[in-house]
Structure formats: C-alpha cells, structure tokens
Amino acid sequence: MGYDKNQKIDTKCVQAGWQPKSGEPRVMPIYESTTYKYDTSADMAKLFDLEPGYMYTRLANPTNDIVASKIAALEGGVAAVLTSSGQAANFFSLINIMGAGDHFISSATIYGGTFNLFNVTMRKIGIDCTFVDPRASEEEIQKAFRPNTKAVFGETVANPSLDVLDIEKFARIAHKNGVPLIVDNTFPTPINCRPFEFGADIVTHSTTKYMEGHASTIGGCVVDSGNFDWYQNDKFPCMTEPDESYHGATYAKDFGKNGFVVKIVAQLLRDYGSTPSPFNAFLLNLGLETLAVRMERHCSNALKVAKYLENNDKISWVNYPDLESSKDYALAKKYMPNGTCGVISFGVKGGRAKAEEFMNNLRLAAIVTHVADARTCVLHPASSTHRQLSDQELIECGVTPDLVRFSVGIENADDIIADIQQALDKI
C-alpha cells in the first residue's frame, strides 16, 4: 500500500514523498519550527558531524525533505534539496562545484534572469561563463572548453525562446571533457521530460512554475542523478577532498551518491540561507499532486492555441515545439513525445507597438511577470524579464523585440482563443 518506486509517474505525483505510519496524518504535516529538541548535548553534537537528523531549519526541515524526495522520485534521481527560488537552485547547482577562477559553459538560449546571473553576478565573484549557440556543432561547442571548465548548463525548453536542448549532444560533450551536464527542466517538468534518461547529471527546477502551479509560492529544487563520477579527474577537490569546515568530511566518499546534495545542505544552505518556508513546501506538494493532470491539459490547450495562431493573418510568426512547423519539432518528439509545455511565443504583425497593444486588449489572459501556472498569462520579455539585456544579448537569448510569451492555462481552450481573437480584432 502507498508508494512503490515502480509505479507510473502520475501515481508518484500523488503517492511519493510522505508515507504515514499507522495513526499518523494522511496529509503531510507542516513542520513549522526553526529548531529541534534533543535529550542530550551529545545527541545534538552528532548532527554537526552530518549524521542524519534535524538541528535548524535553515539547513534542513522534515516537510522540505519530504517534498524534495517526491521530486527526486519524479525525476528518477537519488537525492534532491529544495531552495527558496529557481534562481537559487541554478546558482547552487553550479557554485556547489566551483569557485573563483573557474569557468562553465551555458547554452545562450536561457531565461533572462539566469543569463544575467551567469553573465554579470557570477563574473563578479570570479566565475566565468561562455555562452554557446545550442544548435552549434559539437566541434564548435568543444572550442569553448578551457582547462578550468567545471560544468555545462542548459534548459530543456528555453524560456522564452522555446528552443529545445539536444540533451544527448550536450551530455556527450560534457562527459567527453569530464564535467557534469546541468539541465533546468522547469518548463517540461519530469512529466514530459526526464533529462537523466538522456545523460544529464543534475537537474534544476523553478518549482514556482508548473510544479506548484498556482502562482502562490516561489521555490526551487536541485536533483542529483547520482551518476557522475567525481573521482574521474582532479577537477572537483570540493567533492573528493576533506572539507575542514565540517570536520574533514569528504562528500563523494562519505555520502556516496548523495554527496552532491549533502554538500549543498552542509555548505550552501548553511552559508547562503536560501531555504524555503515549510509552508511553501506544503503548498508545492499540493501542486505536485495534480502535476500530471495539469500538464496534459496545458499541452493540449497550448497546441490548439498554437494552431489557431499559425492560421491567423494578424500573427507574423509562431514558435511552439509541438507544431510540425517548429524548427525543433524533431527534438521535441525525441525528448518529449507526450508534449513539451503550455508556453507559446509569437509575433504580432506591426512589431513591438502592436504586440503591446494586443496585450493591453486581452481580458482573460493577464499581463503578469509570471509563466506556467493554471491561469493564462502573457508577457513581453524584451520590455520586462529581459529588459536588462542589450540588443545583442537579446538576440543571443532568442528574444526578438516583437516576441510575445503566452502561457496557456488550464481554462477551456475555446475561451482562451476567443480572448486572443477579440484582442487582435481591436488592433
């Protein structure tokens, strides 16, 4: 009874994580406490040697850990940790194995906030990044590697360009150079894509989006496949040599396949404090329970809307990976045969001015700085989420001035289309 690791993924959405014993609450409790009581000082001292248990919620909390274990089960990973945001998850996934003087490679077509994190903030602390065209050949991407390169990063479906990452190609390149491939799987979620099955080593999420699904809480998650061999070269002493800040613990040796996540908890949550509230984790878990059902509706609705837009004479172009006309249709079918996500990008004839006029005319779809939740919403990235980027950086991210990011919700598709039509009729 309850959770079985061999169950289908939609069953895992409901059953994985909290497994109550006889007499315990059926619904996962919220452990809303900063601290944990122990009978003796010796019992407490063991926790500071990284023995299992809880001492302070900044490092770990039972509610957070239960939800993280569910996400690990959905992705097919060995361990996971929640963070306070998707930005924190991406930052932690990289800085966990890097320091000043190190370098990593990233696909250029990524979320604007992540691009800015890599291109500005991480450079300020001495970590350099080279952005590459995800469609470049393996030979071209190989030229970006340096002796101090420590990782490769990409998004399964890029926000907002919707470029589909060739995960197997990027995994081959990363592994050839002895570094892990880190993939942000926010848009497809593990319902539609499981990057570990295609060679990715670490997966991140902004759980703020489809996973939570209702625009109520911000959060992130880092999941480790447990497959990367940290001992294959001398690039990762942070994993293979003793950590003097924790009594000489060696993460890859002492914690095995869980070492990468243990290190995030022991060092990064300890020092940066980007820990989610247990109440936010509780709300995230409610969203996860319906994730499989919602993703099916998001994708079916989005395909209907995309086909409608493709045949509308006021639309200049449409990009949705599940359309046969998409440049990434073959990749989408390879990695996400059941659908990609509910986000569409398109241009309105007349350029940026007409795009903004169209958005102002919408009634059902709301203009918000958000994407990928139950409600249909719309955004103009060049003037909002990507506003801090230069024109050249916008091009590198796959964002044109007329690009409209349209996040299709779970309302009736006919109502969404009717809203788009009335907005277009007014321009």
Tab-separated table of C-alpha atoms in Angstrom:
chain	number	residue	atom	x	y	z
A	1	MET	CA	0.000	0.000	0.000
A	2	GLY	CA	1.219	3.532	-0.757
A	3	TYR	CA	4.330	4.410	-2.769
A	4	ASP	CA	6.224	1.920	-4.925
A	5	LYS	CA	9.193	3.177	-6.950
A	6	ASN	CA	7.970	1.114	-9.911
A	7	GLN	CA	4.658	2.968	-10.091
A	8	LYS	CA	3.869	5.240	-13.037
A	9	ILE	CA	4.881	8.876	-12.768
A	10	ASP	CA	1.331	10.200	-12.384
A	11	THR	CA	0.879	7.852	-9.414
A	12	LYS	CA	4.179	9.071	-7.947
A	13	CYS	CA	2.861	12.644	-8.109
A	14	VAL	CA	0.223	11.629	-5.588
A	15	GLN	CA	1.905	8.874	-3.573
A	16	ALA	CA	5.650	9.596	-3.407
A	17	GLY	CA	7.141	11.518	-0.506
A	18	TRP	CA	5.034	11.382	2.651
A	19	GLN	CA	4.341	7.811	3.779
A	20	PRO	CA	2.358	7.969	7.032
A	21	LYS	CA	2.643	5.216	9.607
A	22	SER	CA	-0.365	3.865	11.452
A	23	GLY	CA	-2.137	6.689	13.245
A	24	GLU	CA	-0.158	9.473	11.571
A	25	PRO	CA	-1.790	12.255	9.478
A	26	ARG	CA	-2.743	11.165	5.958
A	27	VAL	CA	-1.758	14.615	4.660
A	28	MET	CA	1.883	15.622	5.007
A	29	PRO	CA	2.355	17.793	8.126
A	30	ILE	CA	3.929	21.236	8.103
A	31	TYR	CA	6.904	21.188	10.479
A	32	GLU	CA	6.762	24.935	11.136
A	33	SER	CA	9.660	25.062	13.563
A	34	THR	CA	13.089	26.637	13.386
A	35	THR	CA	14.649	24.259	15.901
A	36	TYR	CA	14.532	20.668	17.117
A	37	LYS	CA	14.821	19.387	20.672
A	38	TYR	CA	17.268	16.675	21.770
A	39	ASP	CA	17.674	14.935	25.108
A	40	THR	CA	21.434	15.357	25.419
A	41	SER	CA	24.176	17.603	24.152
A	42	ALA	CA	25.848	14.524	22.677
A	43	ASP	CA	22.758	13.806	20.556
A	44	MET	CA	22.907	17.333	19.198
A	45	ALA	CA	26.656	17.146	18.583
A	46	LYS	CA	26.221	14.172	16.230
A	47	LEU	CA	24.204	16.352	13.867
A	48	PHE	CA	27.154	18.696	13.452
A	49	ASP	CA	29.123	15.712	12.173
A	50	LEU	CA	26.435	15.424	9.460
A	51	GLU	CA	24.694	12.395	10.886
A	52	PRO	CA	21.035	12.176	9.758
A	53	GLY	CA	18.622	14.399	11.624
A	54	TYR	CA	17.493	17.980	12.060
A	55	MET	CA	19.042	20.802	14.043
A	56	TYR	CA	17.979	24.040	12.372
A	57	THR	CA	15.533	24.664	9.518
A	58	ARG	CA	17.958	26.866	7.602
A	59	LEU	CA	19.828	23.649	6.812
A	60	ALA	CA	17.019	21.097	6.672
A	61	ASN	CA	13.387	20.632	7.600
A	62	PRO	CA	11.249	17.449	7.527
A	63	THR	CA	8.487	18.975	5.376
A	64	ASN	CA	11.003	20.311	2.860
A	65	ASP	CA	12.828	16.990	2.719
A	66	ILE	CA	9.629	15.023	2.110
A	67	VAL	CA	8.726	17.216	-0.856
A	68	ALA	CA	12.290	17.086	-2.204
A	69	SER	CA	12.157	13.281	-2.057
A	70	LYS	CA	8.985	13.342	-4.162
A	71	ILE	CA	10.662	15.484	-6.830
A	72	ALA	CA	13.689	13.164	-6.795
A	73	ALA	CA	11.332	10.225	-7.385
A	74	LEU	CA	9.639	12.028	-10.273
A	75	GLU	CA	12.979	12.818	-11.930
A	76	GLY	CA	14.494	9.420	-11.229
A	77	GLY	CA	17.256	10.934	-9.101
A	78	VAL	CA	18.903	9.705	-5.918
A	79	ALA	CA	18.550	12.873	-3.850
A	80	ALA	CA	17.157	16.391	-4.016
A	81	VAL	CA	17.057	19.593	-1.996
A	82	LEU	CA	14.570	22.449	-2.077
A	83	THR	CA	15.714	26.059	-2.349
A	84	SER	CA	13.905	29.353	-1.899
A	85	SER	CA	13.729	30.047	-5.660
A	86	GLY	CA	14.652	28.668	-9.052
A	87	GLN	CA	17.446	31.231	-9.271
A	88	ALA	CA	18.910	29.865	-6.049
A	89	ALA	CA	18.651	26.312	-7.425
A	90	ASN	CA	20.591	27.190	-10.575
A	91	PHE	CA	23.185	29.166	-8.629
A	92	PHE	CA	23.655	26.375	-6.081
A	93	SER	CA	23.940	23.672	-8.749
A	94	LEU	CA	26.974	25.487	-10.148
A	95	ILE	CA	28.671	27.112	-7.174
A	96	ASN	CA	28.487	23.800	-5.325
A	97	ILE	CA	31.390	22.633	-7.508
A	98	MET	CA	33.020	25.953	-8.456
A	99	GLY	CA	34.943	28.832	-7.006
A	100	ALA	CA	36.758	31.955	-8.067
A	101	GLY	CA	38.867	31.269	-11.151
A	102	ASP	CA	36.595	28.549	-12.520
A	103	HIS	CA	34.625	28.526	-15.764
A	104	PHE	CA	31.497	26.897	-17.163
A	105	ILE	CA	29.641	26.752	-20.457
A	106	SER	CA	25.964	27.572	-20.934
A	107	SER	CA	23.513	27.435	-23.767
A	108	ALA	CA	22.810	31.039	-24.785
A	109	THR	CA	19.066	30.489	-25.068
A	110	ILE	CA	18.100	30.549	-21.415
A	111	TYR	CA	15.842	32.597	-19.135
A	112	GLY	CA	16.907	36.259	-18.938
A	113	GLY	CA	17.307	36.187	-15.167
A	114	THR	CA	19.593	33.168	-15.408
A	115	PHE	CA	21.542	34.805	-18.243
A	116	ASN	CA	22.087	37.851	-16.055
A	117	LEU	CA	23.131	35.663	-13.088
A	118	PHE	CA	25.747	33.955	-15.252
A	119	ASN	CA	26.842	36.974	-17.280
A	120	VAL	CA	27.056	39.584	-14.519
A	121	THR	CA	26.751	38.397	-10.929
A	122	MET	CA	28.821	35.220	-11.147
A	123	ARG	CA	31.556	37.051	-13.025
A	124	LYS	CA	31.752	39.465	-10.078
A	125	ILE	CA	32.742	36.580	-7.806
A	126	GLY	CA	35.324	35.307	-10.265
A	127	ILE	CA	33.392	32.583	-12.092
A	128	ASP	CA	33.440	32.983	-15.866
A	129	CYS	CA	30.851	31.730	-18.351
A	130	THR	CA	30.962	31.173	-22.100
A	131	PHE	CA	27.604	31.172	-23.888
A	132	VAL	CA	27.228	28.907	-26.894
A	133	ASP	CA	24.611	28.528	-29.600
A	134	PRO	CA	22.749	25.319	-28.655
A	135	ARG	CA	22.453	24.486	-32.359
A	136	ALA	CA	26.210	24.713	-32.927
A	137	SER	CA	28.078	21.561	-33.829
A	138	GLU	CA	29.864	19.528	-31.202
A	139	GLU	CA	33.145	20.691	-32.709
A	140	GLU	CA	32.175	24.352	-32.299
A	141	ILE	CA	30.989	23.888	-28.719
A	142	GLN	CA	34.172	21.984	-27.894
A	143	LYS	CA	36.176	25.137	-28.654
A	144	ALA	CA	34.547	26.844	-25.661
A	145	PHE	CA	36.124	24.434	-23.160
A	146	ARG	CA	39.080	25.501	-21.038
A	147	PRO	CA	41.255	23.606	-18.551
A	148	ASN	CA	39.239	25.224	-15.724
A	149	THR	CA	35.792	24.411	-17.167
A	150	LYS	CA	33.715	22.679	-14.476
A	151	ALA	CA	30.203	22.238	-15.933
A	152	VAL	CA	27.841	22.630	-18.866
A	153	PHE	CA	24.372	24.159	-18.413
A	154	GLY	CA	21.196	24.306	-20.499
A	155	GLU	CA	17.381	24.459	-20.342
A	156	THR	CA	15.318	21.586	-21.735
A	157	VAL	CA	12.859	24.083	-23.210
A	158	ALA	CA	14.271	27.596	-23.070
A	159	ASN	CA	12.339	30.487	-21.562
A	160	PRO	CA	11.051	32.331	-23.609
A	161	SER	CA	12.605	31.327	-26.943
A	162	LEU	CA	11.287	27.740	-26.509
A	163	ASP	CA	14.411	26.288	-28.100
A	164	VAL	CA	14.651	22.566	-27.286
A	165	LEU	CA	18.013	21.437	-25.937
A	166	ASP	CA	19.633	18.442	-27.598
A	167	ILE	CA	20.333	16.820	-24.247
A	168	GLU	CA	22.256	13.829	-25.585
A	169	LYS	CA	24.575	16.066	-27.623
A	170	PHE	CA	25.327	18.314	-24.658
A	171	ALA	CA	25.796	15.296	-22.384
A	172	ARG	CA	28.318	13.768	-24.805
A	173	ILE	CA	30.303	16.999	-24.944
A	174	ALA	CA	30.255	17.487	-21.173
A	175	HIS	CA	31.270	13.904	-20.406
A	176	LYS	CA	33.992	13.932	-23.040
A	177	ASN	CA	35.519	16.778	-21.039
A	178	GLY	CA	34.948	15.157	-17.648
A	179	VAL	CA	32.339	17.615	-16.355
A	180	PRO	CA	28.646	17.254	-15.450
A	181	LEU	CA	25.705	18.423	-17.543
A	182	ILE	CA	23.251	20.505	-15.507
A	183	VAL	CA	19.783	20.908	-17.028
A	184	ASP	CA	16.989	23.237	-15.946
A	185	ASN	CA	13.840	21.179	-16.559
A	186	THR	CA	11.300	23.782	-15.400
A	187	PHE	CA	9.080	24.041	-18.474
A	188	PRO	CA	8.529	20.368	-19.378
A	189	THR	CA	8.684	19.113	-15.762
A	190	PRO	CA	9.508	15.411	-15.244
A	191	ILE	CA	6.020	14.603	-16.529
A	192	ASN	CA	7.120	15.437	-20.072
A	193	CYS	CA	10.909	15.077	-19.926
A	194	ARG	CA	13.336	13.199	-17.669
A	195	PRO	CA	16.791	14.516	-18.568
A	196	PHE	CA	18.650	11.839	-16.578
A	197	GLU	CA	17.449	9.252	-19.099
A	198	PHE	CA	19.339	11.158	-21.811
A	199	GLY	CA	22.622	11.664	-19.959
A	200	ALA	CA	22.107	14.761	-17.803
A	201	ASP	CA	23.764	14.565	-14.383
A	202	ILE	CA	21.985	17.242	-12.354
A	203	VAL	CA	18.515	18.728	-12.858
A	204	THR	CA	17.187	22.005	-11.505
A	205	HIS	CA	13.689	23.442	-11.298
A	206	SER	CA	11.933	26.656	-10.604
A	207	THR	CA	9.134	24.959	-8.678
A	208	THR	CA	7.392	28.340	-8.807
A	209	LYS	CA	6.119	27.380	-12.245
A	210	TYR	CA	4.184	24.230	-13.229
A	211	MET	CA	5.227	22.191	-10.209
A	212	GLU	CA	3.471	24.468	-7.724
A	213	GLY	CA	1.153	25.528	-10.493
A	214	HIS	CA	-0.968	28.228	-8.857
A	215	ALA	CA	1.310	31.285	-8.640
A	216	SER	CA	1.215	31.279	-4.852
A	217	THR	CA	4.774	30.341	-3.818
A	218	ILE	CA	8.310	30.837	-5.068
A	219	GLY	CA	10.699	27.905	-4.841
A	220	GLY	CA	13.390	25.826	-6.492
A	221	CYS	CA	14.890	22.363	-6.414
A	222	VAL	CA	18.192	20.660	-7.262
A	223	VAL	CA	18.106	16.942	-8.093
A	224	ASP	CA	21.177	14.716	-8.456
A	225	SER	CA	21.151	11.625	-10.660
A	226	GLY	CA	23.961	10.055	-8.631
A	227	ASN	CA	25.617	9.038	-11.894
A	228	PHE	CA	28.522	11.467	-12.169
A	229	ASP	CA	31.902	10.132	-11.067
A	230	TRP	CA	33.557	12.946	-9.133
A	231	TYR	CA	36.780	10.916	-8.910
A	232	GLN	CA	37.344	10.526	-12.657
A	233	ASN	CA	39.704	13.538	-12.704
A	234	ASP	CA	41.141	16.171	-10.391
A	235	LYS	CA	38.625	18.889	-11.282
A	236	PHE	CA	36.444	18.538	-8.179
A	237	PRO	CA	38.507	18.583	-4.971
A	238	CYS	CA	35.475	20.144	-3.274
A	239	MET	CA	33.788	16.736	-3.640
A	240	THR	CA	36.782	14.423	-3.279
A	241	GLU	CA	38.934	16.084	-0.609
A	242	PRO	CA	38.134	16.766	3.058
A	243	ASP	CA	36.010	19.787	3.988
A	244	GLU	CA	37.659	21.352	7.008
A	245	SER	CA	34.505	23.342	7.791
A	246	TYR	CA	32.814	20.006	8.581
A	247	HIS	CA	35.497	18.097	10.452
A	248	GLY	CA	37.149	16.746	7.332
A	249	ALA	CA	34.078	15.211	5.701
A	250	THR	CA	34.673	14.120	2.117
A	251	TYR	CA	31.328	14.384	0.359
A	252	ALA	CA	31.782	11.958	-2.533
A	253	LYS	CA	33.387	9.355	-0.264
A	254	ASP	CA	31.425	9.693	2.975
A	255	PHE	CA	27.964	10.205	1.440
A	256	GLY	CA	28.297	8.313	-1.833
A	257	LYS	CA	25.665	9.128	-4.428
A	258	ASN	CA	24.071	11.634	-2.034
A	259	GLY	CA	27.273	13.642	-1.696
A	260	PHE	CA	26.385	16.462	-4.090
A	261	VAL	CA	23.112	17.233	-2.300
A	262	VAL	CA	24.626	16.809	1.174
A	263	LYS	CA	27.246	19.388	0.203
A	264	ILE	CA	24.538	21.878	-0.856
A	265	VAL	CA	22.861	21.439	2.526
A	266	ALA	CA	26.040	21.474	4.614
A	267	GLN	CA	27.707	24.430	2.899
A	268	LEU	CA	25.340	26.475	0.762
A	269	LEU	CA	22.132	26.414	2.789
A	270	ARG	CA	24.272	26.897	5.867
A	271	ASP	CA	26.072	29.948	4.455
A	272	TYR	CA	23.660	31.499	1.939
A	273	GLY	CA	20.445	30.642	3.755
A	274	SER	CA	18.271	30.244	0.634
A	275	THR	CA	15.918	27.862	2.410
A	276	PRO	CA	12.195	27.693	1.569
A	277	SER	CA	9.493	28.058	4.187
A	278	PRO	CA	7.967	24.697	5.200
A	279	PHE	CA	4.562	26.202	4.451
A	280	ASN	CA	5.684	26.965	0.889
A	281	ALA	CA	6.864	23.365	0.583
A	282	PHE	CA	3.426	22.214	1.746
A	283	LEU	CA	1.746	24.283	-0.996
A	284	LEU	CA	4.264	22.969	-3.532
A	285	ASN	CA	3.317	19.418	-2.578
A	286	LEU	CA	-0.357	20.153	-3.216
A	287	GLY	CA	0.602	21.352	-6.682
A	288	LEU	CA	2.732	18.279	-7.338
A	289	GLU	CA	-0.214	16.001	-6.610
A	290	THR	CA	-2.050	17.328	-9.692
A	291	LEU	CA	1.014	17.989	-11.865
A	292	ALA	CA	0.469	15.134	-14.318
A	293	VAL	CA	-3.180	16.053	-14.855
A	294	ARG	CA	-2.423	19.739	-15.310
A	295	MET	CA	0.490	19.219	-17.714
A	296	GLU	CA	-1.704	17.144	-20.013
A	297	ARG	CA	-4.273	19.974	-20.111
A	298	HIS	CA	-1.648	22.706	-20.510
A	299	CYS	CA	-0.134	20.923	-23.502
A	300	SER	CA	-3.402	20.066	-25.242
A	301	ASN	CA	-4.661	23.637	-24.783
A	302	ALA	CA	-1.383	25.134	-25.994
A	303	LEU	CA	-1.372	23.032	-29.161
A	304	LYS	CA	-4.904	24.200	-30.004
A	305	VAL	CA	-3.941	27.831	-29.407
A	306	ALA	CA	-0.705	27.490	-31.394
A	307	LYS	CA	-2.532	26.023	-34.398
A	308	TYR	CA	-5.078	28.843	-34.219
A	309	LEU	CA	-2.302	31.473	-34.127
A	310	GLU	CA	-0.490	29.811	-37.005
A	311	ASN	CA	-3.538	30.389	-39.190
A	312	ASN	CA	-4.286	33.956	-38.062
A	313	ASP	CA	-3.393	36.661	-40.580
A	314	LYS	CA	-2.518	39.177	-37.826
A	315	ILE	CA	0.241	36.944	-36.450
A	316	SER	CA	3.650	37.179	-38.143
A	317	TRP	CA	5.189	34.028	-36.710
A	318	VAL	CA	4.538	31.303	-34.127
A	319	ASN	CA	7.035	29.192	-32.202
A	320	TYR	CA	5.765	26.166	-30.318
A	321	PRO	CA	7.885	22.997	-30.310
A	322	ASP	CA	4.868	20.693	-30.771
A	323	LEU	CA	3.905	22.329	-34.069
A	324	GLU	CA	5.158	20.409	-37.100
A	325	SER	CA	6.394	23.738	-38.480
A	326	SER	CA	8.713	24.232	-35.496
A	327	LYS	CA	12.444	24.086	-36.137
A	328	ASP	CA	12.693	21.926	-33.014
A	329	TYR	CA	9.800	19.577	-33.759
A	330	ALA	CA	12.091	16.544	-34.210
A	331	LEU	CA	13.941	17.254	-30.949
A	332	ALA	CA	10.657	17.808	-29.132
A	333	LYS	CA	9.328	14.446	-30.295
A	334	LYS	CA	12.583	12.735	-29.330
A	335	TYR	CA	12.799	14.108	-25.789
A	336	MET	CA	9.162	14.992	-25.061
A	337	PRO	CA	6.879	12.745	-27.131
A	338	ASN	CA	3.851	13.451	-24.923
A	339	GLY	CA	4.140	17.236	-25.175
A	340	THR	CA	6.536	19.993	-24.157
A	341	CYS	CA	4.792	22.683	-22.102
A	342	GLY	CA	1.999	25.231	-22.238
A	343	VAL	CA	4.090	28.233	-23.309
A	344	ILE	CA	3.943	29.675	-26.826
A	345	SER	CA	5.956	32.535	-28.297
A	346	PHE	CA	4.740	34.522	-31.286
A	347	GLY	CA	4.944	37.881	-33.024
A	348	VAL	CA	2.134	40.269	-33.864
A	349	LYS	CA	2.245	41.985	-37.255
A	350	GLY	CA	3.273	45.583	-36.753
A	351	GLY	CA	6.104	44.764	-34.380
A	352	ARG	CA	6.641	45.795	-30.787
A	353	ALA	CA	3.988	48.537	-30.683
A	354	LYS	CA	1.245	46.264	-31.999
A	355	ALA	CA	2.351	43.455	-29.690
A	356	GLU	CA	1.916	45.709	-26.665
A	357	GLU	CA	-1.445	46.966	-27.992
A	358	PHE	CA	-2.615	43.376	-28.404
A	359	MET	CA	-1.613	42.527	-24.847
A	360	ASN	CA	-3.447	45.560	-23.466
A	361	ASN	CA	-6.641	44.351	-25.166
A	362	LEU	CA	-6.653	40.908	-23.533
A	363	ARG	CA	-9.317	40.232	-20.897
A	364	LEU	CA	-8.952	36.608	-19.811
A	365	ALA	CA	-5.153	36.479	-20.178
A	366	ALA	CA	-3.438	38.643	-17.557
A	367	ILE	CA	-0.237	40.637	-18.040
A	368	VAL	CA	1.952	39.378	-15.205
A	369	THR	CA	5.614	38.722	-14.504
A	370	HIS	CA	4.991	35.036	-14.336
A	371	VAL	CA	4.604	31.992	-16.508
A	372	ALA	CA	3.467	28.383	-16.304
A	373	ASP	CA	0.609	28.353	-13.835
A	374	ALA	CA	-3.055	27.401	-14.005
A	375	ARG	CA	-4.166	30.802	-15.305
A	376	THR	CA	-3.428	32.028	-18.822
A	377	CYS	CA	-0.958	34.903	-18.738
A	378	VAL	CA	1.099	36.945	-21.164
A	379	LEU	CA	4.338	38.935	-21.108
A	380	HIS	CA	6.537	40.994	-23.432
A	381	PRO	CA	10.025	39.752	-22.472
A	382	ALA	CA	12.060	42.455	-24.242
A	383	SER	CA	10.488	45.135	-22.061
A	384	SER	CA	10.214	43.103	-18.846
A	385	THR	CA	12.045	39.891	-17.892
A	386	HIS	CA	14.833	40.534	-20.436
A	387	ARG	CA	14.812	44.337	-20.147
A	388	GLN	CA	18.287	44.401	-18.589
A	389	LEU	CA	19.867	42.760	-21.644
A	390	SER	CA	21.440	44.588	-24.594
A	391	ASP	CA	20.058	44.176	-28.111
A	392	GLN	CA	22.856	41.732	-28.909
A	393	GLU	CA	22.223	39.750	-25.732
A	394	LEU	CA	18.510	39.622	-26.602
A	395	ILE	CA	19.388	38.101	-29.957
A	396	GLU	CA	21.688	35.560	-28.270
A	397	CYS	CA	18.834	34.579	-25.930
A	398	GLY	CA	16.469	34.139	-28.863
A	399	VAL	CA	14.302	37.113	-27.890
A	400	THR	CA	13.103	39.428	-30.652
A	401	PRO	CA	11.531	42.859	-29.929
A	402	ASP	CA	8.116	41.655	-31.094
A	403	LEU	CA	8.145	38.371	-29.146
A	404	VAL	CA	5.055	37.757	-27.022
A	405	ARG	CA	5.313	34.987	-24.421
A	406	PHE	CA	1.892	33.448	-23.994
A	407	SER	CA	1.442	30.950	-21.166
A	408	VAL	CA	-1.656	28.872	-21.832
A	409	GLY	CA	-3.559	27.929	-18.696
A	410	ILE	CA	-6.000	25.139	-17.920
A	411	GLU	CA	-9.150	27.101	-18.770
A	412	ASN	CA	-11.280	25.982	-21.704
A	413	ALA	CA	-9.202	26.358	-24.869
A	414	ASP	CA	-12.116	27.914	-26.771
A	415	ASP	CA	-12.334	30.723	-24.220
A	416	ILE	CA	-8.602	31.384	-24.462
A	417	ILE	CA	-8.799	31.548	-28.257
A	418	ALA	CA	-11.841	33.839	-28.110
A	419	ASP	CA	-9.895	36.223	-25.863
A	420	ILE	CA	-6.976	36.303	-28.289
A	421	GLN	CA	-9.325	36.891	-31.225
A	422	GLN	CA	-11.140	39.837	-29.621
A	423	ALA	CA	-7.772	41.394	-28.689
A	424	LEU	CA	-6.475	41.023	-32.247
A	425	ASP	CA	-9.714	42.421	-33.685
A	426	LYS	CA	-9.017	45.718	-31.920
A	427	ILE	CA	-5.611	46.360	-33.487
